[in-house]
Coordinates of C-alpha atoms and ligand atoms in Angstrom, one line a residue:
X1 CA 26.8 0.1 4.6
X2 CA 26.7 -3.4 5.8
X3 CA 23.4 -4.9 4.6
X4 CA 22.9 -8.6 5.0
X5 CA 19.4 -10.1 4.7
X6 CA 20.3 -13.2 6.7
X7 CA 21.3 -11.0 9.7
X8 CA 18.0 -9.3 9.5
X9 CA 15.8 -12.4 9.4
X10 CA 14.2 -13.8 12.6
X11 CA 15.9 -17.1 13.6
X12 CA 12.6 -19.0 13.4
X13 CA 11.9 -17.8 9.9
X14 CA 15.5 -18.6 8.8
X15 CA 14.9 -22.1 9.9
X16 CA 11.3 -22.4 8.8
X17 CA 10.1 -25.4 6.8
X18 CA 7.2 -23.9 4.8
X19 CA 3.9 -25.7 4.3
X20 CA 4.1 -27.8 1.2
X21 CA 0.7 -27.7 -0.5
X22 CA -0.7 -30.2 -3.0
X23 CA -0.2 -27.6 -5.7
X24 CA 3.5 -27.2 -4.7
X25 CA 4.2 -30.9 -4.9
X26 CA 2.7 -31.5 -8.3
X27 CA 2.8 -28.6 -10.8
X28 CA 2.2 -30.2 -14.2
X29 CA -1.1 -30.8 -16.0
X30 CA -3.1 -34.0 -15.2
X31 CA -6.5 -35.3 -16.1
X32 CA -7.5 -36.5 -12.6
X33 CA -6.7 -34.5 -9.5
X34 CA -7.1 -36.6 -6.3
X35 CA -4.4 -34.9 -4.3
X36 CA -6.0 -32.0 -2.5
X37 CA -9.2 -33.2 -0.9
X38 CA -11.3 -30.9 -3.1
X39 CA -14.9 -31.6 -4.1
X40 CA -14.3 -33.1 -7.6
X41 CA -18.0 -32.5 -8.6
X42 CA -17.7 -28.7 -8.9
X43 CA -19.1 -25.6 -7.2
X44 CA -22.8 -24.8 -6.6
X45 CA -22.3 -21.7 -8.9
X46 CA -22.4 -21.0 -12.6
X47 CA -18.6 -21.1 -12.5
X48 CA -16.4 -23.6 -10.7
X49 CA -14.1 -22.6 -7.9
X50 CA -13.7 -26.1 -6.5
X51 CA -9.9 -26.2 -7.1
X52 CA -7.3 -24.5 -5.0
X53 CA -5.7 -21.5 -6.8
X54 CA -2.1 -21.2 -8.0
X55 CA -0.2 -20.4 -4.7
X56 CA 2.4 -18.2 -6.5
X57 CA -0.1 -16.5 -8.9
X58 CA 2.1 -17.0 -12.0
X59 CA -0.3 -15.7 -14.6
X60 CA -1.2 -12.5 -12.6
X61 CA 2.5 -11.9 -11.9
X62 CA 3.4 -12.4 -15.6
X63 CA 0.9 -9.7 -16.5
X64 CA 2.1 -7.3 -13.8
X65 CA 5.6 -7.9 -15.2
X66 CA 4.4 -6.8 -18.7
X67 CA 3.1 -3.6 -17.2
X68 CA 5.7 -2.7 -14.6
X69 CA 8.8 -4.2 -16.2
X70 CA 9.8 -6.1 -13.0
X71 CA 10.4 -9.8 -13.3
X72 CA 8.0 -12.2 -11.5
X73 CA 10.8 -13.4 -9.2
X74 CA 10.8 -9.9 -7.7
X75 CA 7.1 -9.7 -7.2
X76 CA 5.0 -10.8 -4.2
X77 CA 1.2 -10.6 -4.2
X78 CA -0.6 -10.3 -0.9
X79 CA -4.2 -10.2 0.3
X80 CA -4.0 -6.4 0.0
X81 CA -0.7 -4.6 0.7
X82 CA -1.8 -4.9 4.3
X83 CA -0.7 -8.6 4.2
X84 CA 2.7 -7.6 2.9
X85 CA 3.1 -5.1 5.7
X86 CA 2.2 -7.8 8.3
X87 CA 4.6 -10.3 6.7
X88 CA 7.4 -7.8 6.9
X89 CA 6.9 -7.6 10.7
X90 CA 6.5 -11.4 11.1
X91 CA 9.6 -12.1 9.0
X92 CA 12.1 -9.5 10.3
X93 CA 11.0 -8.2 13.7
X94 CA 11.4 -10.2 16.9
X95 CA 8.5 -9.4 19.2
X96 CA 9.5 -7.5 22.3
X97 CA 13.0 -7.0 21.0
X98 CA 13.2 -5.3 17.6
X99 CA 11.8 -1.9 16.6
X100 CA 10.7 -0.1 13.5
X101 CA 10.7 3.6 12.5
X102 CA 7.4 5.3 11.5
X103 CA 7.2 8.9 10.3
X104 CA 3.7 10.1 11.3
X105 CA 1.3 11.4 10.1
X106 CA 1.2 8.4 7.9
X107 CA -0.9 5.3 7.0
X108 CA -2.3 3.8 10.2
X109 CA -1.7 0.1 9.4
X110 CA 2.1 0.2 10.1
X111 CA 1.4 1.1 13.7
X112 CA -1.4 -1.5 14.0
X113 CA 0.7 -4.2 12.5
X114 CA 3.5 -3.3 14.8
X115 CA 1.2 -3.5 17.8
X116 CA -0.3 -6.9 16.7
X117 CA 3.3 -8.3 16.3
X118 CA 4.4 -6.7 19.7
X119 CA 7.1 -4.7 17.9
X120 CA 8.1 -1.3 19.3
X121 CA 7.6 1.8 17.2
X122 CA 9.9 4.8 17.2
X123 CA 8.0 7.7 15.8
X124 CA 9.9 10.4 14.1
X125 CA 7.2 12.9 13.0
X126 CA 7.5 14.5 9.5
X127 CA 8.7 18.1 9.4
X128 CA 6.2 21.0 9.1
X129 CA 6.6 20.6 5.3
X130 CA 5.6 16.9 5.6
X131 CA 9.1 15.7 4.7
X132 CA 11.4 13.3 6.5
X133 CA 13.3 14.5 9.6
X134 CA 16.5 12.9 8.5
X135 CA 18.5 13.8 11.6
X136 CA 15.7 12.5 13.8
X137 CA 15.6 9.3 11.9
X138 CA 19.4 8.9 12.1
X139 CA 19.2 9.4 15.9
X140 CA 16.3 7.0 16.3
X141 CA 18.0 4.1 14.5
X142 CA 19.6 1.5 16.8
X143 CA 21.0 -2.0 16.4
X144 CA 17.5 -3.5 16.6
X145 CA 15.8 -1.2 14.1
X146 CA 14.7 -3.5 11.3
X147 CA 12.3 -1.5 9.1
X148 CA 11.6 2.1 8.1
X149 CA 8.2 2.8 6.5
X150 CA 8.0 5.7 4.1
X151 CA 4.7 6.3 2.4
X152 CA 5.0 8.3 -0.8
X153 CA 2.7 9.9 -1.8
X154 CA 1.9 10.0 1.8
X155 CA -1.5 9.2 3.3
X156 CA -3.1 11.4 4.7
X157 CA -1.0 14.4 3.7
X158 CA -1.0 13.6 -0.1
X159 CA 2.5 14.9 -0.8
X160 CA 5.5 12.9 -2.2
X161 CA 8.5 12.4 0.0
X162 CA 11.8 13.9 -1.3
X163 CA 13.5 11.3 -3.4
X164 CA 17.0 12.1 -2.3
X165 CA 16.0 11.6 1.3
X166 CA 14.7 8.1 0.6
X167 CA 17.9 7.4 -1.4
X168 CA 19.9 8.5 1.6
X169 CA 18.0 6.0 3.8
X170 CA 18.5 3.3 1.3
X171 CA 22.2 3.9 1.0
X172 CA 22.8 4.1 4.8
X173 CA 20.3 2.0 6.7
X174 CA 21.2 -1.6 7.3
X175 CA 17.5 -2.7 7.7
X176 CA 14.8 -2.6 5.1
X177 CA 13.4 0.6 3.7
X178 CA 9.7 0.1 2.8
X179 CA 8.4 2.6 0.3
X180 CA 4.6 2.4 0.2
X181 CA 3.5 3.6 -3.2
X182 CA -0.2 2.9 -2.9
X183 CA -0.9 6.2 -4.7
X184 CA 2.0 6.3 -7.1
X185 CA -0.3 6.2 -10.2
X186 CA -1.5 9.7 -9.3
X187 CA 1.9 11.1 -8.6
X188 CA 4.2 13.3 -10.7
X189 CA 7.1 11.5 -9.1
X190 CA 8.9 8.4 -10.4
X191 CA 8.3 5.0 -8.7
X192 CA 11.1 3.4 -6.8
X193 CA 10.6 0.0 -8.5
X194 CA 13.3 0.9 -11.0
X195 CA 15.8 1.0 -8.1
X196 CA 15.4 -2.6 -7.0
X197 CA 18.7 -3.7 -8.7
X198 CA 20.5 -0.7 -7.0
X199 CA 19.3 -1.4 -3.4
X200 CA 19.0 -4.8 -1.8
X201 CA 17.2 -3.3 1.2
X202 CA 14.4 -1.8 -0.8
X203 CA 10.8 -3.0 -0.6
X204 CA 8.3 -1.2 -2.7
X205 CA 4.6 -1.7 -1.9
X206 CA 1.9 -1.0 -4.5
X207 CA -1.7 -2.1 -4.7
X208 CA -4.6 -2.8 -7.1
X209 CA -6.9 -1.1 -4.6
X210 CA -6.5 2.5 -5.6
X211 CA -6.0 3.6 -9.3
X212 CA -6.8 0.1 -10.5
X213 CA -10.2 0.2 -8.9
X214 CA -10.0 -3.3 -7.4
X215 CA -10.1 -2.7 -3.6
X216 CA -12.7 -5.4 -3.2
X217 CA -10.5 -8.1 -4.7
X218 CA -7.7 -7.5 -2.1
X219 CA -4.5 -7.6 -4.2
X220 CA -1.4 -5.8 -3.0
X221 CA 2.0 -6.0 -4.5
X222 CA 5.5 -6.0 -3.0
X223 CA 8.5 -5.5 -5.2
X224 CA 11.9 -6.5 -3.8
X225 CA 15.0 -8.5 -4.3
X226 CA 14.5 -12.2 -5.1
X227 CA 15.9 -13.1 -1.6
X228 CA 13.3 -11.0 0.1
X229 CA 10.5 -12.3 -2.1
X230 CA 11.5 -15.8 -1.2
X231 CA 11.1 -15.0 2.4
X232 CA 7.6 -13.6 1.8
X233 CA 6.6 -16.7 -0.1
X234 CA 7.7 -19.0 2.7
X235 CA 5.9 -17.0 5.4
X236 CA 2.6 -16.3 3.5
X237 CA -0.4 -18.6 3.8
X238 CA -0.3 -21.0 0.9
X239 CA -3.3 -19.8 -1.0
X240 CA -3.3 -16.1 0.0
X241 CA -4.9 -14.8 -3.3
X242 CA -8.1 -16.6 -4.0
X243 CA -9.1 -17.9 -7.4
X244 CA -11.8 -15.4 -8.1
X245 CA -9.4 -12.5 -7.3
X246 CA -6.7 -14.0 -9.5
X247 CA -9.1 -14.5 -12.4
X248 CA -10.6 -11.0 -12.2
X249 CA -7.2 -9.3 -11.7
X250 CA -6.0 -11.0 -14.8
X251 CA -8.9 -9.6 -16.8
X252 CA -8.6 -6.2 -15.3
X253 CA -4.9 -5.9 -16.0
X254 CA -5.7 -5.9 -19.7
X255 CA -7.5 -2.6 -19.3
X256 CA -4.6 -0.3 -18.6
X257 CA -6.0 2.4 -21.0
X258 CA -9.2 2.6 -19.0
X259 CA -7.2 3.0 -15.8
X260 CA -5.0 5.7 -17.3
X261 CA -8.1 7.5 -18.5
X262 CA -9.5 7.5 -14.9
X263 CA -6.2 8.7 -13.5
X264 CA -6.2 11.7 -15.9
X265 CA -9.8 12.5 -15.1
X266 CA -9.1 12.2 -11.3
X267 CA -6.2 14.7 -11.6
X268 CA -8.3 17.2 -13.5
X269 CA -11.1 16.8 -10.9
X270 CA -8.6 17.2 -8.1
X271 CA -7.6 20.6 -9.6
X272 CA -11.2 21.6 -10.0
X273 CA -12.0 20.6 -6.4
X274 CA -9.1 22.6 -5.1
X275 CA -10.3 25.7 -7.0
X276 CA -13.8 25.2 -5.6
X277 CA -12.6 24.7 -2.1
X278 CA -10.4 27.8 -2.2
X279 CA -13.6 29.9 -2.6
X280 CA -15.0 28.7 0.8
X281 CA -14.3 31.1 3.7
X282 CA -14.0 28.3 6.2
X283 CA -11.2 26.6 4.3
X284 CA -7.8 27.7 5.6
X285 CA -5.4 25.6 3.6
X286 CA -5.3 22.9 0.9
X287 CA -2.1 20.9 0.9
X288 CA -0.5 20.0 -2.5
X289 CA -1.5 16.5 -3.4
X290 CA 0.2 13.8 -5.5
X291 CA -2.6 11.4 -4.7
X292 CA -6.4 10.9 -5.3
X293 CA -7.3 12.7 -2.2
X294 CA -6.6 16.1 -0.7
X295 CA -5.9 17.2 2.9
X296 CA -8.0 20.3 3.7
X297 CA -7.5 22.5 6.8
X298 CA -10.7 24.2 8.0
X299 CA -11.8 26.3 10.9
X300 CA -14.4 23.7 12.1
X301 CA -13.6 20.2 10.9
X302 CA -15.9 18.4 13.2
X303 CA -18.9 20.5 12.4
X304 CA -18.2 20.2 8.6
X305 CA -17.8 16.5 8.9
X306 CA -21.1 16.1 10.7
X307 CA -22.8 18.5 8.3
X308 CA -21.6 16.4 5.4
X309 CA -22.6 13.1 7.0
X310 CA -26.2 14.5 7.5
X311 CA -26.2 15.2 3.7
X312 CA -25.0 11.7 3.0
X313 CA -21.4 12.6 2.1
X314 CA -18.6 10.9 4.0
X315 CA -15.1 12.3 4.2
X316 CA -12.3 11.4 6.6
X317 CA -11.9 13.5 9.8
X318 CA -8.1 13.7 10.4
X319 CA -8.3 16.7 12.7
X320 CA -7.1 14.8 15.8
X321 CA -4.0 13.5 14.0
X322 CA -0.7 15.2 14.9
X323 CA 0.3 17.8 12.3
X324 CA -3.1 17.5 10.7
X325 CA -5.0 19.6 13.2
X326 CA -8.2 21.0 11.7
X327 CA -7.9 18.8 8.6
X328 CA -10.3 16.7 6.6
X329 CA -9.1 14.2 4.1
X330 CA -11.3 14.2 1.0
X331 CA -11.1 11.5 -1.7
X332 CA -11.6 12.7 -5.3
X333 CA -14.9 11.3 -6.6
X334 CA -16.6 11.3 -9.9
X335 CA -17.4 14.8 -11.4
X336 CA -21.0 14.5 -10.2
X337 CA -19.9 13.5 -6.7
X338 CA -17.3 16.4 -6.5
X339 CA -19.9 18.9 -7.6
X340 CA -22.3 17.5 -5.0
X341 CA -19.6 17.9 -2.4
X342 CA -18.9 21.5 -3.4
X343 CA -22.6 22.4 -3.6
X344 CA -23.2 21.0 -0.2
X345 CA -20.2 22.7 1.4
X346 CA -21.4 26.0 -0.1
X347 CA -24.5 25.6 2.2
X348 CA -22.4 25.2 5.3
X349 CA -22.4 28.2 7.7
X350 CA -19.1 28.5 9.5
Ligands
PLP401 C1 -0.6 4.2 2.0 C2 -1.5 2.9 1.9 N1 -0.9 1.7 1.8 C3 -1.6 0.6 1.8 C4 -3.0 0.7 1.8 C5 -3.8 -0.6 1.8 O1 -3.9 -1.1 0.6 P1 -4.5 -2.5 0.3 O2 -5.9 -2.3 -0.1 O3 -3.7 -3.0 -0.8 O4 -4.3 -3.4 1.5 C6 -3.7 1.9 1.9 C7 -5.1 2.0 1.9 O5 -5.7 2.9 2.2 C8 -2.9 3.1 1.9 O6 -3.4 4.3 2.0

């Protein structure tokens, strides 16, 4: 394998002089800050947000390091992992020239980000078992293939992707392998973040939006080599994580036990929901899940979806998605919500 990040980078990014913010130029403590054109009086709120936030979110990263064991220099924080996905395209993919490989059915933002950045997508659908089609991927790779996105556990199918297959990609592909672990906290499988020292072409995405219960704060994480993280930091908007989000994330990250408790409960609820759904005659299949949702194949997905909407319950209709024909994706809720879902479904006449 012949991986070299410099060869992968777009020329304009290689030569980019990043924006230098006031907070980049002076980093110590001072008593008077007259360098950033802020309103020195304060904010019209009980709490002040009149100062720009730390552009590199050192405190939040330090706390993430203590939980994940990955040093701050290997961490990028984005305005959701969606920002990290977009930055990958902007840093590595030349519009109209380069391409990426997606393995549908998978998370929809990879395709949208590719479209926004005018980057061609080579789709290599998952197998019937929702695993990677390794031969298909090998055939699809060409000299301009920069990124392969692997979502594990996968959205919307819920299963984990075979680890050996991802390792084969990492060992043989000269571009970046992006492993999106948004749902890793619910998975029986190990995270890939331990493998960062092994593979220079690995980018692991995680998020505070799922198990951590902070979707509204918009904080996504990318873990990668220092060299890749440096690229992300140069390309990102200077203050991409706002002060309120940094402050609240810092507090939230102290509550790992609460999060672990919710994860346990979610997994128990997932098992219960699966059992309940199996009793319904219009449910044809429930796919094994390593995530906080399940993909359920039914005889009449549209009618069930509409029936649930009428009763005030919203699930995701994935029945038009290739390989997910007939399927609804159902997020695991609280015990009360899951009971309500099952009680309502029991009233549905197929
Ligand atoms: C697989 C996957 N990756 C990333 C995201 C987006 O996460 P964030 O809220 O961090 O942008 C989602 C959200 O649904 C997802 O399912």
